[in-house]
CSV table of C-alpha atoms in Angstrom, one decimal:
chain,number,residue,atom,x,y,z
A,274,UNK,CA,7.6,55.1,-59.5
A,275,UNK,CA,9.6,52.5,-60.4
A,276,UNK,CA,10.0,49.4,-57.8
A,277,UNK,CA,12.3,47.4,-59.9
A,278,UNK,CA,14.1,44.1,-58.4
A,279,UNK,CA,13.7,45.5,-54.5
A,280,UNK,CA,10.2,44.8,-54.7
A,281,UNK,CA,10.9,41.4,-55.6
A,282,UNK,CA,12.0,40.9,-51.8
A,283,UNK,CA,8.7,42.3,-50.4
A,284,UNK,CA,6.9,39.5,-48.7
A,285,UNK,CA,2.8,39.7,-49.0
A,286,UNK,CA,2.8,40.1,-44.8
A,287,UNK,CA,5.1,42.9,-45.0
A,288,UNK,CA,3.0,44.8,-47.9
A,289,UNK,CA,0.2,44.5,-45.6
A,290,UNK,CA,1.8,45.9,-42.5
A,291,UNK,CA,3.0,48.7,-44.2
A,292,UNK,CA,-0.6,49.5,-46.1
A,293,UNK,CA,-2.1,48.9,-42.6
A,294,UNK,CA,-3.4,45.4,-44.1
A,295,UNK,CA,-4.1,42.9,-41.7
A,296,UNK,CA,-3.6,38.8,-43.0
A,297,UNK,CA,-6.2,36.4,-42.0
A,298,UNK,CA,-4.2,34.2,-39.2
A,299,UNK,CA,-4.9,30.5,-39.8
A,300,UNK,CA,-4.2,28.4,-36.7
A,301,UNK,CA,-2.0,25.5,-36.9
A,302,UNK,CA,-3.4,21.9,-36.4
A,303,UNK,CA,-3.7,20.5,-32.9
A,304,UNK,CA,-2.6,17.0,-33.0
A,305,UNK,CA,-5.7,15.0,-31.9
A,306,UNK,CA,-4.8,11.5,-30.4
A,307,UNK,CA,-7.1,8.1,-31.3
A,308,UNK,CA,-7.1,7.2,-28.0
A,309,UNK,CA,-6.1,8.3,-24.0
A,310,UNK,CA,-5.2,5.6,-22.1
A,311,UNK,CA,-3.8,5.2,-18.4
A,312,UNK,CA,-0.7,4.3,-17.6
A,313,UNK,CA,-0.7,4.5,-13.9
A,314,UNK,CA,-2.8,5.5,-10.9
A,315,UNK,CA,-6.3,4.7,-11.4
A,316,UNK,CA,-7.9,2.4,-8.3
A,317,UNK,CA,-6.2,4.8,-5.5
A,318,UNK,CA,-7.8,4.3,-2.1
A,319,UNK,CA,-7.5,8.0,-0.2
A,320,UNK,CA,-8.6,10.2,2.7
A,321,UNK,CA,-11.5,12.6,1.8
A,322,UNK,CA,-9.4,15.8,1.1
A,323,UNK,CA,-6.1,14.5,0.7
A,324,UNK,CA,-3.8,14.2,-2.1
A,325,UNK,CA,-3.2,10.6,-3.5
A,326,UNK,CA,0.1,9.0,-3.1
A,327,UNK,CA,0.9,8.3,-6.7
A,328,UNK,CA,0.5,10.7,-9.6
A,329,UNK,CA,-1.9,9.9,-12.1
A,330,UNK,CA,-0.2,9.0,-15.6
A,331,UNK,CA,-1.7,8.7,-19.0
A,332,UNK,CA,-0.8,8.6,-22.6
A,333,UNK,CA,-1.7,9.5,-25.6
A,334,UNK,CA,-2.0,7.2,-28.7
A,335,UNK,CA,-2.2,7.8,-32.1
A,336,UNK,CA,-4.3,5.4,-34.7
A,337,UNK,CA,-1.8,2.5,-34.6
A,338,UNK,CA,-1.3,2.6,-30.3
A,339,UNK,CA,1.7,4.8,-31.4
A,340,UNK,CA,2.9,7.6,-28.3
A,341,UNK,CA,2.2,11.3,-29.6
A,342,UNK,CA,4.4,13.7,-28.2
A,343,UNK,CA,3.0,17.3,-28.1
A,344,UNK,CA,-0.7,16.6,-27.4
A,345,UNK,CA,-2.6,18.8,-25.0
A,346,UNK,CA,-4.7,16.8,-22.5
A,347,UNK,CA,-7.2,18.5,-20.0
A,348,UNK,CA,-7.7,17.3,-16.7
A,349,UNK,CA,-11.4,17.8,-15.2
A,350,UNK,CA,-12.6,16.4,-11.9
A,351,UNK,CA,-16.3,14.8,-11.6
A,352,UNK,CA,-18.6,16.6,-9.1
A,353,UNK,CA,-16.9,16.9,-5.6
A,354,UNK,CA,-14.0,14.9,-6.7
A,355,UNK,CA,-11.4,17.1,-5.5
A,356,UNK,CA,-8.8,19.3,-7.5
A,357,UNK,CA,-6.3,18.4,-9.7
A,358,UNK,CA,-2.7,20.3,-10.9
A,359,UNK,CA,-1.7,21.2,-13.5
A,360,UNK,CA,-5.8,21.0,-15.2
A,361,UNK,CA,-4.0,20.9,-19.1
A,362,UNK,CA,-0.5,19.9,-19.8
A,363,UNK,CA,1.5,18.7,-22.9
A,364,UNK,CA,2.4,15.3,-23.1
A,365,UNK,CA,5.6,14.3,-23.3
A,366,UNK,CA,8.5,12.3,-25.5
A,367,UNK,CA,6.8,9.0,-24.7
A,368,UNK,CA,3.4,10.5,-25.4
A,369,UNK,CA,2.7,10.8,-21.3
A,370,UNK,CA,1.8,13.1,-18.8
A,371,UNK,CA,1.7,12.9,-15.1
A,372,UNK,CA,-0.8,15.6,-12.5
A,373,UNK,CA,-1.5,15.6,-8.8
A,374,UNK,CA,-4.5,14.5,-7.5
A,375,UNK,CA,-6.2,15.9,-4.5
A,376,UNK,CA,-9.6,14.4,-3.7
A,377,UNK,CA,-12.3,16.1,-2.7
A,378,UNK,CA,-14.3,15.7,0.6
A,379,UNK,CA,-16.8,13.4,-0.4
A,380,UNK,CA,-16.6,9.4,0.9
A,381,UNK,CA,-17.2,7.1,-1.9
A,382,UNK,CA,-15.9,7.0,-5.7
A,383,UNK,CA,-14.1,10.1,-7.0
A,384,UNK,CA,-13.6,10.8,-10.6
A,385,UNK,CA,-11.4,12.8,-12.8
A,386,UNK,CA,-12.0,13.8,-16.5
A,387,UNK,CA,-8.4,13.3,-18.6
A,388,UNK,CA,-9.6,14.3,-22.5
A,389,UNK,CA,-8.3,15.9,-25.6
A,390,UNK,CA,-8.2,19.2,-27.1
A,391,UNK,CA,-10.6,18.1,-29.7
A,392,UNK,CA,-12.6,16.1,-27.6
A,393,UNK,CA,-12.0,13.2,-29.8
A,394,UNK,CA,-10.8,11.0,-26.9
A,395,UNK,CA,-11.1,10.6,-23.5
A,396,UNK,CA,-10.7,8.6,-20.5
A,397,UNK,CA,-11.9,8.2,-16.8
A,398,UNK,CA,-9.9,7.5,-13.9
A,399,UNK,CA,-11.5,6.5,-10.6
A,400,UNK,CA,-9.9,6.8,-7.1
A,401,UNK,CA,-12.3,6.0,-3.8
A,402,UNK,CA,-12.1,8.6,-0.5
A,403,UNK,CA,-12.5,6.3,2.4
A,404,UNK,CA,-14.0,8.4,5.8
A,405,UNK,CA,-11.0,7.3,8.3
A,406,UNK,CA,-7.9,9.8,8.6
A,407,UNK,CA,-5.4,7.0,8.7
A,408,UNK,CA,-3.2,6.5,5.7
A,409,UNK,CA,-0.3,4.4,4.8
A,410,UNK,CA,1.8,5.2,2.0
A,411,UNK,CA,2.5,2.5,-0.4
A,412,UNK,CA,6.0,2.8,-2.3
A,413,UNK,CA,6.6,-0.4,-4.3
A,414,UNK,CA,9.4,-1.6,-6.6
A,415,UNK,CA,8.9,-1.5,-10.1
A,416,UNK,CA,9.0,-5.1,-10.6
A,417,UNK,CA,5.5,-5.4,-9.5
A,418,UNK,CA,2.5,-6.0,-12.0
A,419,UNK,CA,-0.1,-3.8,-11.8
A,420,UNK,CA,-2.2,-6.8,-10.8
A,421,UNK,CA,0.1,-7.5,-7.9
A,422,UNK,CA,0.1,-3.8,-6.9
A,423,UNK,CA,-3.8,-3.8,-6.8
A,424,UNK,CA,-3.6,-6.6,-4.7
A,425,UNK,CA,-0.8,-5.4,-2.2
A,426,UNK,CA,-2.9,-1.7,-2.3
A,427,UNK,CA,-5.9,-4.1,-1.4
A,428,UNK,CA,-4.0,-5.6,1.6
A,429,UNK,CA,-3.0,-2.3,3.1
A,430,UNK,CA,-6.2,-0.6,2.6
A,431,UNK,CA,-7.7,-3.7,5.3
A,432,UNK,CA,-5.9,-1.9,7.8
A,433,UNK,CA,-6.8,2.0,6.6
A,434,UNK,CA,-10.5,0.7,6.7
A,435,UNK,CA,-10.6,0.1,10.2
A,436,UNK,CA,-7.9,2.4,12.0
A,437,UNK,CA,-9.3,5.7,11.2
A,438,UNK,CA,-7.6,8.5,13.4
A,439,UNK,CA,-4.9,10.6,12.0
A,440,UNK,CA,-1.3,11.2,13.4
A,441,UNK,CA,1.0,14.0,12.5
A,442,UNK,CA,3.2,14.2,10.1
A,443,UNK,CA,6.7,13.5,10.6
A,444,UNK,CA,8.9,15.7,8.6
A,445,UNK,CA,12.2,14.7,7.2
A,446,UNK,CA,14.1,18.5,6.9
A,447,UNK,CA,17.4,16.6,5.6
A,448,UNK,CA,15.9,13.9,3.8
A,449,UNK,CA,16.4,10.2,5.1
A,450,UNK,CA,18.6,7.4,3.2
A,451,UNK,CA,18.2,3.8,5.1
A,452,UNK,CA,21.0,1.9,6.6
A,453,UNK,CA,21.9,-0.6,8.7
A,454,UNK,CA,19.5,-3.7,8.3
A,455,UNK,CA,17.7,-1.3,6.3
A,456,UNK,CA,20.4,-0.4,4.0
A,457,UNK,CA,18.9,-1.5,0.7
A,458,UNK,CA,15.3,-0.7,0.9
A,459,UNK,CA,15.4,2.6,-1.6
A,460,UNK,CA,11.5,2.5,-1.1
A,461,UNK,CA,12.1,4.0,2.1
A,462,UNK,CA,14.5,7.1,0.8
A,463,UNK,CA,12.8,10.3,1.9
A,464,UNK,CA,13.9,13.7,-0.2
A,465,UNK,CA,14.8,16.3,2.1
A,466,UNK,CA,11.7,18.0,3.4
A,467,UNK,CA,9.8,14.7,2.8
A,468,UNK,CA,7.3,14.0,5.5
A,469,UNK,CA,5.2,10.6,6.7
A,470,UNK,CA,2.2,10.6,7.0
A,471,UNK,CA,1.3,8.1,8.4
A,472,UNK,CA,3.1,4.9,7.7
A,473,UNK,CA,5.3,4.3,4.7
A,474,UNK,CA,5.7,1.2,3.9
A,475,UNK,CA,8.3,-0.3,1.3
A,476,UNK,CA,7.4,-3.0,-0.8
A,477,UNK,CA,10.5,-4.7,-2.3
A,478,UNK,CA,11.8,-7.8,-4.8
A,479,UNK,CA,14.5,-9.4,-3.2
A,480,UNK,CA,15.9,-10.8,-6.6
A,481,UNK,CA,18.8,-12.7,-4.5
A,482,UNK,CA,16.8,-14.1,-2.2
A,483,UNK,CA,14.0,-16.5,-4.3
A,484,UNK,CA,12.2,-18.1,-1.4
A,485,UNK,CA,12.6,-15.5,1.0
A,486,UNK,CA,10.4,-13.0,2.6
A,487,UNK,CA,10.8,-10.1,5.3
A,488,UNK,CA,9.4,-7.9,7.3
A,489,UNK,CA,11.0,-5.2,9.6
A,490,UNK,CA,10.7,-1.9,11.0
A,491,UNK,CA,13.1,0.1,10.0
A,492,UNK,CA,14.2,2.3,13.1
A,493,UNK,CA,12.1,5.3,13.6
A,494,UNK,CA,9.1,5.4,15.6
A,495,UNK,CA,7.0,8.0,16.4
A,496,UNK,CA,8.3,9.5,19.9
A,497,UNK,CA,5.2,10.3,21.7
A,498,UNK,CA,3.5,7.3,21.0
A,499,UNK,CA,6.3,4.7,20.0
A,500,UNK,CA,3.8,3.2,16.7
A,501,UNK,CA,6.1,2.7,13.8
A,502,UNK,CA,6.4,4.7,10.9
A,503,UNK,CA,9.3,3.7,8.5
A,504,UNK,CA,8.0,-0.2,7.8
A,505,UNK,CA,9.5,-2.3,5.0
A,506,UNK,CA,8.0,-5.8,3.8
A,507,UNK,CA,10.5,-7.8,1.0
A,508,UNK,CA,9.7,-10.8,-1.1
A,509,UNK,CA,11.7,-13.1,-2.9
A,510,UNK,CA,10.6,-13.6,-6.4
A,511,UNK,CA,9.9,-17.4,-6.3
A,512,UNK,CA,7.8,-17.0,-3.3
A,513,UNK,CA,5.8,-14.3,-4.8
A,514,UNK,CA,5.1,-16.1,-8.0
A,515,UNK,CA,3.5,-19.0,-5.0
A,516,UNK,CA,1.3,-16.5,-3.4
A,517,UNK,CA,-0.6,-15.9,-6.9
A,518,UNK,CA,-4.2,-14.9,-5.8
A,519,UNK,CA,-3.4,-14.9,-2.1
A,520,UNK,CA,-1.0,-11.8,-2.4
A,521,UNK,CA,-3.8,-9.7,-0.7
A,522,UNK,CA,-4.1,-11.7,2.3
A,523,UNK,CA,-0.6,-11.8,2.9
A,524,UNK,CA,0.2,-8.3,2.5
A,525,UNK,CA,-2.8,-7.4,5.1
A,526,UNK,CA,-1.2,-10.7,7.4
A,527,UNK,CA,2.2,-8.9,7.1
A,528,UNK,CA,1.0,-5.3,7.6
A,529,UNK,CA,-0.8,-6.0,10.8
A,530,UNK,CA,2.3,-7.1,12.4
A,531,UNK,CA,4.0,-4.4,11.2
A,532,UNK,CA,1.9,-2.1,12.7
A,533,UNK,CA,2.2,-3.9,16.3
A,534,UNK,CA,-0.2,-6.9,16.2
A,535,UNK,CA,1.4,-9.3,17.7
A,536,UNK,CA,5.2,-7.9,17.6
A,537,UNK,CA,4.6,-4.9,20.2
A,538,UNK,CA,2.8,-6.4,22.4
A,539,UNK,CA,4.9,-5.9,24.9
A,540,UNK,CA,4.2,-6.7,28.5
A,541,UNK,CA,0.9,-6.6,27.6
A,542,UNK,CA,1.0,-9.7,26.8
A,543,UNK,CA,0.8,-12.7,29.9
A,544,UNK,CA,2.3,-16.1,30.4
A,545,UNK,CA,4.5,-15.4,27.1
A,546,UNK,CA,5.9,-19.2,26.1
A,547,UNK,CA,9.1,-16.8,24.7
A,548,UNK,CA,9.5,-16.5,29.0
A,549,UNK,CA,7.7,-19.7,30.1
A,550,UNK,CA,7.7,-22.3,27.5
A,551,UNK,CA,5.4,-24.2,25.1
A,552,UNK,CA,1.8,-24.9,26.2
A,553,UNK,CA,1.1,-22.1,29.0
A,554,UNK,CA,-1.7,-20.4,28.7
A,555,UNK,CA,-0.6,-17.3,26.5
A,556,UNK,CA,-3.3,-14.7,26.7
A,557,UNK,CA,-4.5,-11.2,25.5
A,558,UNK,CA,-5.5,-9.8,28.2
A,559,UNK,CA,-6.8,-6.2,27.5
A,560,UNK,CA,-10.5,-6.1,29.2
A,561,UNK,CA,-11.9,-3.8,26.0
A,562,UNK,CA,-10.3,-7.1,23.7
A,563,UNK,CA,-11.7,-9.5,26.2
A,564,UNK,CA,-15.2,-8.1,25.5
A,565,UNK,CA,-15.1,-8.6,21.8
A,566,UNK,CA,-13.8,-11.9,22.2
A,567,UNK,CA,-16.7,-12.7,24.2
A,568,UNK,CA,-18.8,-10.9,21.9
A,569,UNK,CA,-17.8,-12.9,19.2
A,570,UNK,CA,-19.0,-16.1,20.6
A,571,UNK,CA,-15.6,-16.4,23.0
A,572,UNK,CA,-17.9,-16.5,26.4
A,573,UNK,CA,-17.8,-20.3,26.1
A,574,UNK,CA,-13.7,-20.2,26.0
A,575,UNK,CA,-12.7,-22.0,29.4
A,576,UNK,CA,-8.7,-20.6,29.3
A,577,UNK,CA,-7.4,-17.0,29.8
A,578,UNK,CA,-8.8,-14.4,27.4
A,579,UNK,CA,-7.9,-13.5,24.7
A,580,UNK,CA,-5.8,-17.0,23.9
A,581,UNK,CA,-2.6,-16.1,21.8
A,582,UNK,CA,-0.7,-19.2,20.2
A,583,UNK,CA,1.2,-21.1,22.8
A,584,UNK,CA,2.6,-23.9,20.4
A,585,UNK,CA,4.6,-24.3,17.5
A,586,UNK,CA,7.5,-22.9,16.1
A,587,UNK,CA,9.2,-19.4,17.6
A,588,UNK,CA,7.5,-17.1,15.3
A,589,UNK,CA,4.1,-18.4,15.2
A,590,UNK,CA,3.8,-18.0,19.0
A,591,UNK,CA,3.4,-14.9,21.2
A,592,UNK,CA,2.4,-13.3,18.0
A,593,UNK,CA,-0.9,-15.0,16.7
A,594,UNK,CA,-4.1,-15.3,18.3
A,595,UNK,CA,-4.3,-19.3,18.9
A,596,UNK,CA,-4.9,-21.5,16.2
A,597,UNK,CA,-7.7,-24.0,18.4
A,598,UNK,CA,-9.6,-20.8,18.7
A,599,UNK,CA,-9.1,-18.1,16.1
A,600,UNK,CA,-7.3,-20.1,13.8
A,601,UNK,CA,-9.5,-18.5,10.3
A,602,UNK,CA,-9.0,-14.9,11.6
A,603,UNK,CA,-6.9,-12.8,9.7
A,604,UNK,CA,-4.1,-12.8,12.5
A,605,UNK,CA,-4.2,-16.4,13.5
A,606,UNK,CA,-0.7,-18.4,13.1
A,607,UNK,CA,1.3,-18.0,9.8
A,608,UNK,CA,0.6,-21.3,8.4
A,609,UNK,CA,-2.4,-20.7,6.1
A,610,UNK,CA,-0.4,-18.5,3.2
A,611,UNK,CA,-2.4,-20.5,0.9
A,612,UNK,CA,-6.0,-18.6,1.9
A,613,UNK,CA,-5.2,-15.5,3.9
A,614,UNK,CA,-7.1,-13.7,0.8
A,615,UNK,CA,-10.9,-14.0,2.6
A,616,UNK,CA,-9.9,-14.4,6.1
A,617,UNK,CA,-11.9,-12.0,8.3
A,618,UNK,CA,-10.2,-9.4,10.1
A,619,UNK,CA,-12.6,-9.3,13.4
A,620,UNK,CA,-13.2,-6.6,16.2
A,621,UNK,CA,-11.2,-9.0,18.3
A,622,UNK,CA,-8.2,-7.6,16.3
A,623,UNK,CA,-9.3,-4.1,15.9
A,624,UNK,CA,-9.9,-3.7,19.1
A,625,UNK,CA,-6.3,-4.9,20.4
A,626,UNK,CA,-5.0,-2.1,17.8
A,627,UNK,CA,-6.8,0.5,19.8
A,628,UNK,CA,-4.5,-0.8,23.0
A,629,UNK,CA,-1.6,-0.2,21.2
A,630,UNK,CA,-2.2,3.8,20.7
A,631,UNK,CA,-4.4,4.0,17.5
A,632,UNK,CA,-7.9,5.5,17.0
A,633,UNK,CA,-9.9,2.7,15.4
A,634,UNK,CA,-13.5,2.0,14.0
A,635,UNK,CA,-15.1,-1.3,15.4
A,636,UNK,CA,-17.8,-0.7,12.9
A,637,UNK,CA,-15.7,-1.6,10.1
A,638,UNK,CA,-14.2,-4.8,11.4
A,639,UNK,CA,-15.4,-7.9,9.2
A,640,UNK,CA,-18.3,-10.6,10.3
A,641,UNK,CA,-16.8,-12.9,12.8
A,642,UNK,CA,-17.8,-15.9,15.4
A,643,UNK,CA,-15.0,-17.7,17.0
A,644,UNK,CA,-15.0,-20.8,16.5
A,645,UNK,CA,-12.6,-24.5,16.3
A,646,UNK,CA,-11.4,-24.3,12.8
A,647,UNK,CA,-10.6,-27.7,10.5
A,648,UNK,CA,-6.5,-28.0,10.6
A,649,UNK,CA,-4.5,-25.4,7.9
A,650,UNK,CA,-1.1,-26.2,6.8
A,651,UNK,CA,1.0,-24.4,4.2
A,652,UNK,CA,1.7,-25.6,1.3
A,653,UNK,CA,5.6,-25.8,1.2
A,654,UNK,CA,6.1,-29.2,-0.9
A,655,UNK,CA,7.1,-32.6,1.0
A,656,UNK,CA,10.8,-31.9,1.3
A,657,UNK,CA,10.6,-28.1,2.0
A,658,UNK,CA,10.1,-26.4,5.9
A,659,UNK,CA,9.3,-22.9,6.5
A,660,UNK,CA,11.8,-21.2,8.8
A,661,UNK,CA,12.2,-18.1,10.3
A,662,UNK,CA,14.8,-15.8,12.3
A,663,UNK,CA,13.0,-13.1,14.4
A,664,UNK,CA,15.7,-9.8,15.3
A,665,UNK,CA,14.6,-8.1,18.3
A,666,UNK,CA,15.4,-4.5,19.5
A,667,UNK,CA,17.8,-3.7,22.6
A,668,UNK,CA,14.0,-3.1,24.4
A,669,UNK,CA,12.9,-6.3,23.7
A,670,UNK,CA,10.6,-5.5,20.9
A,671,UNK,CA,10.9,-6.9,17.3
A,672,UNK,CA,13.0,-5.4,15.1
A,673,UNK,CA,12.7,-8.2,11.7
A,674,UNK,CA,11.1,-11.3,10.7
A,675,UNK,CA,13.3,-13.0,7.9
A,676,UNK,CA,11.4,-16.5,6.8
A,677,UNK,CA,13.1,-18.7,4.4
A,678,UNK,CA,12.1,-21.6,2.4
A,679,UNK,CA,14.9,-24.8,3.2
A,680,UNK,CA,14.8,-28.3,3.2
A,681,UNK,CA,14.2,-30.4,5.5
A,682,UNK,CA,16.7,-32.5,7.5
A,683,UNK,CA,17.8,-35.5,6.1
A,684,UNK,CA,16.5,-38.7,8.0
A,685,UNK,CA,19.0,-40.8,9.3
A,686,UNK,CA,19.6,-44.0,7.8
């Protein structure tokens, strides 16, 4: 038989397949990272059972912190943490990858297992399931830390702590872009077939505006029950950099309001200095309120019950409880940006939420006594005033709150 040079272009696998050979298959080499780290997502607050608002990102580094592309990471949830989608995924270009996180039904810290194909690294990342229903989803600009997100997450979650009962969801079918005074708050763009659930709120950098921060509801309310639910908060960059450690407080001070302390109040509210002038007796006068004021060591108040802020400039009144009473509550008057961070948010408070449409846990209200508080000023500098224009609604409701850092009035001469 003679072969000759054709057999020279018979390859060894296909000798074997024609012989009925079989070659040994040897597996190619799974890239195995040094490290997994998280990128962004860990530290999520949730509803038992629901899915968290932001996906949870990690990467995968090689010996030198290097990305590696191409790595398969599995995604494993502790013991009644929940699900997670996809469960092993291929990072990507910049070493990433990104899954869905639905936690289970279990209130307390959840877990979820992100390691590599090897088992050579690994990483946990922890999200907490809170019992309440109520949610509010955080969008934030990407000029944020991660610190200052914690702290803003921190903030909002006051509120999720202590109003617990879900509402629908609002579905967007065609999407929503905002306009109007609401134009340019992209954190509040809705895809089409987006839905709210139950609050969003958009946390925004106004880069053009350094001492400047707002709050406003941006429009749509829930019909059958008029609470808000597109809510936008905006700060200027200079006046972020001064709230440093007392970003938390602020962001719950802000977030009440948004949610109707104070700002939807409404004929609910008597003797209303906005109607009457400065130093009437502006009161809170919802019996279930009354009671907790009383509760909390209000019996001994001689005025009207519960006493809202009657002095002072126009967006400190009608809108805070009053300072000689309930001035180191979380809702007191605007002037204490300094140390909102650790001031209680009491049952007084809760409980005017409930009078406003929302199902709320008294139980989870912070420690509180009233009591006459030592005098708290803000901490604007000795030429600067803090200012503020307040746009209200055709109905008479608040619409924005734009405050603004500016100096103060020359003296004359």
């Amino acid at each position: 038989m003679r072969i000759g040079s054709c057999a020279a272009a018979w390859t060894l696998p296909a000798l074997l397949a024609v012989f009925g050979c079989k070659e040994d298959t040897i597996a190619p080499e799974v890239p195995e990272p040094a490290a997994i780290t998280i990128v962004s997502g860990s530290g999520q607050i949730q509803g038992r059972g629901r899915r968290l608002h932001e996906a949870v990102v990690v990467r995968a580094e090689g010996g030198n912190a290097a990305a590696m592309p191409g790595v398969m990471l599995t995604f494993e949830p502790g013991p009644n943490s929940g699900e997670v989608r996809p469960s092993s995924i291929l990072t990507d270009s910049l070493g990433q990858v990104a899954v869905e996180w639905t936690l289970g039904d279990v209130v307390g810290t959840q877990t979820l297992v992100v390691s590599s194909a090897g088992g050579n690294a690994r990483v946990v990342v922890a999200a907490t399931a809170r019992p309440g229903d109520f949610d509010i989803q955080l969008v934030v600009d990407t000029g944020f830390t991660a610190d200052q997100v914690a702290a803003i997450r921190a903030g909002v979650e006051r509120w999720t702590a202590v109003i617990v009962g879900d509402l629908p969801d609002h579905v967007f079918p065609e999407g929503r872009v905002p306009f109007a005074r609401c134009a340019d708050y992209e954190e509040l763009e809705i895809a089409a077939g987006g839905s709210v659930d139950d609050v969003r709120l958009g946390m925004g950098i106004e880069r053009d505006n350094e001492w400047v921060f707002r709050s406003a509801n941006c429009g749509r309310r829930r019909l059958e029950s008029l609470l808000p639910l597109l809510v936008y908060i905006g700060i200027g960059e200079s006046f972020l950099a001064s709230l440093d450690a007392s970003l938390e407080g602020f962001t719950a001070h802000a977030v009440g309001h948004l949610l109707g302390f104070g700002y939807d109040w409404g004929p609910r509210l008597s003797n209303r200095v906005r109607d009457l002038g400065e130093g009437v007796d502006t009161h809170f006068p919802d019996p279930a309120t009354v009671a907790e004021f009383d509760g909390a060591g209000g019996a001994i108040w001689s005025g009207s019950k519960v006493p809202v802020e009657n002095q002072g400039e126009a967006w400190l009144v009608d809108h805070h409880w009053r300072s000689s009473a309930m001035g180191d509550e979380l809702m007191g008057p605007d002037y204490h940006f300094g140390g909102t961070a650790d001031l209680p948010l009491s049952a007084v408070t809760v409980q005017s939420m409930a009078t406003l449409g929302y199902e709320v846990d008294l139980s989870m209200a912070d420690p509180y006594a009233v009591r006459v508080p030592d005098p708290v000023a803000i901490q604007v500098g000795p030429v600067t005033q803090l200012v503020a224009v307040e746009v209200f609604r055709h109905d008479g409701w608040i619409a924005e709150v734009v405050h603004k850092m500016t100096p103060y009035p020359e003296k004359p001469r």
